[in-house]
Coordinates of C-alpha atoms in Angstrom, one line a residue:
Q1 CA 107.7 115.6 93.1
G2 CA 109.6 114.5 90.1
K3 CA 109.8 111.6 87.7
P4 CA 110.9 108.4 89.4
V5 CA 114.2 107.0 88.3
E6 CA 114.8 103.2 88.3
S7 CA 118.2 101.4 88.6
G8 CA 119.5 97.9 89.3
G9 CA 118.2 95.9 86.4
G10 CA 120.3 93.3 84.7
S11 CA 120.5 89.6 83.8
V12 CA 120.4 86.8 86.3
Q13 CA 120.0 83.1 86.3
A14 CA 116.8 81.5 87.4
G15 CA 116.7 81.1 91.1
G16 CA 118.9 84.1 91.6
S17 CA 118.2 87.6 93.1
L18 CA 118.3 91.2 92.0
R19 CA 117.5 94.4 93.8
L20 CA 115.9 97.3 91.9
S21 CA 116.0 100.8 93.3
C22 CA 113.6 103.7 92.6
K23 CA 114.5 107.3 93.3
A24 CA 111.1 108.7 94.2
S25 CA 111.9 112.3 95.1
G26 CA 108.9 113.9 96.8
F27 CA 107.0 110.7 97.2
T28 CA 108.4 109.3 100.4
G29 CA 106.3 111.4 102.8
S30 CA 102.9 110.5 104.1
G31 CA 100.0 110.1 101.7
N32 CA 101.9 108.6 98.7
C33 CA 102.1 105.3 96.9
V34 CA 105.2 104.1 95.1
A35 CA 104.7 100.9 93.1
W36 CA 106.5 98.6 90.8
F37 CA 105.0 97.4 87.5
R38 CA 106.4 95.2 84.8
Q39 CA 105.8 94.6 81.2
A40 CA 106.9 91.5 79.3
P41 CA 107.1 91.5 75.5
G42 CA 103.6 91.1 74.0
K43 CA 101.9 91.4 77.4
Q44 CA 100.1 94.2 79.2
R45 CA 101.8 96.1 82.0
E46 CA 101.0 94.5 85.3
G47 CA 101.4 95.5 88.9
V48 CA 104.1 93.8 91.0
A49 CA 104.4 95.5 94.4
G50 CA 103.3 98.7 96.1
F51 CA 104.3 100.7 99.1
S52 CA 101.9 103.0 100.8
T53 CA 103.7 105.7 102.8
N54 CA 100.8 106.3 105.2
A55 CA 101.4 103.3 107.4
G56 CA 104.0 101.4 105.5
D57 CA 101.5 99.0 104.0
T58 CA 102.8 96.8 101.3
Y59 CA 100.9 95.1 98.4
Y60 CA 102.0 92.2 96.2
S61 CA 100.5 90.6 93.2
N62 CA 100.0 86.9 93.4
P63 CA 102.8 85.8 91.0
V64 CA 105.5 87.5 93.2
K65 CA 104.1 86.9 96.8
G66 CA 106.7 85.3 99.0
R67 CA 109.5 86.1 96.5
F68 CA 109.6 89.9 96.2
T69 CA 109.9 92.4 98.9
I70 CA 109.2 96.2 98.6
S71 CA 110.8 98.6 101.1
Q72 CA 111.5 102.2 101.6
D73 CA 114.5 104.3 102.6
V74 CA 113.0 107.6 103.6
S75 CA 116.3 109.4 104.1
Q76 CA 117.5 108.5 100.6
E77 CA 114.0 108.9 99.0
L78 CA 114.5 105.4 97.6
V79 CA 112.0 102.5 97.2
Y80 CA 113.6 99.1 96.7
L81 CA 112.3 95.9 95.1
Q82 CA 114.2 92.9 96.3
M83 CA 113.5 90.0 94.0
N84 CA 114.5 86.5 95.1
S85 CA 113.9 83.1 93.5
L86 CA 113.6 84.7 90.1
E87 CA 111.9 82.7 87.4
L88 CA 112.0 82.9 83.7
E89 CA 108.5 84.4 83.7
D90 CA 109.8 87.4 85.7
T91 CA 111.7 88.6 82.6
A92 CA 110.3 92.1 81.8
I93 CA 110.9 95.8 81.8
Y94 CA 110.2 97.0 85.4
Y95 CA 108.8 100.4 85.9
C96 CA 108.5 102.5 89.1
A97 CA 105.4 104.5 89.4
A98 CA 104.4 107.1 92.0
E99 CA 101.2 108.8 92.9
P100 CA 100.4 111.3 95.7
R101 CA 97.3 109.3 96.7
S102 CA 98.1 106.4 98.9
W103 CA 94.8 104.7 98.3
V104 CA 95.8 103.7 94.7
C105 CA 98.3 101.2 96.1
G106 CA 97.3 97.7 95.4
T107 CA 94.7 98.6 92.8
W108 CA 97.2 97.9 90.0
I109 CA 95.4 100.3 87.7
T110 CA 98.1 102.0 85.6
S111 CA 96.0 105.1 84.7
R112 CA 95.8 106.0 88.4
F113 CA 99.6 106.6 88.5
R114 CA 100.7 109.9 86.9
Y115 CA 104.4 109.6 87.5
W116 CA 106.4 106.9 85.8
G117 CA 110.1 106.1 85.4
Q118 CA 111.7 105.1 82.2
G119 CA 112.0 101.4 83.1
T120 CA 114.8 99.0 83.7
Q121 CA 115.2 95.6 82.0
V122 CA 115.3 92.4 84.1
T123 CA 116.2 89.3 82.2
V124 CA 116.1 85.8 83.9
T125 CA 118.0 83.1 82.1
S126 CA 117.9 79.3 82.4

């Protein structure tokens, strides 16, 4: 198990789409949780989406439900965050977090995740 590595951030107009990738080596087998968090300037880090590898259960925070989709590519050890219908309020640094305890998925408690990526910037413009 190593530190997750994010990629895919960038700048997009409101209403557009972006896909983030997280290389989560060692966390795609059974019993793990890989989640996306985000932190906007001046705000606390908040949970966005989580993927439990036990049964493929997915979790979404209310602000992104229906717009974001989290998925996994086991062979590539990747977890994706497909973001559609992006809004100005989605502007933030997005972090991938991983934890070898699947039950933490959906709790959105940052202290329960011990492995964090460096983050990738997502900027939504008008």
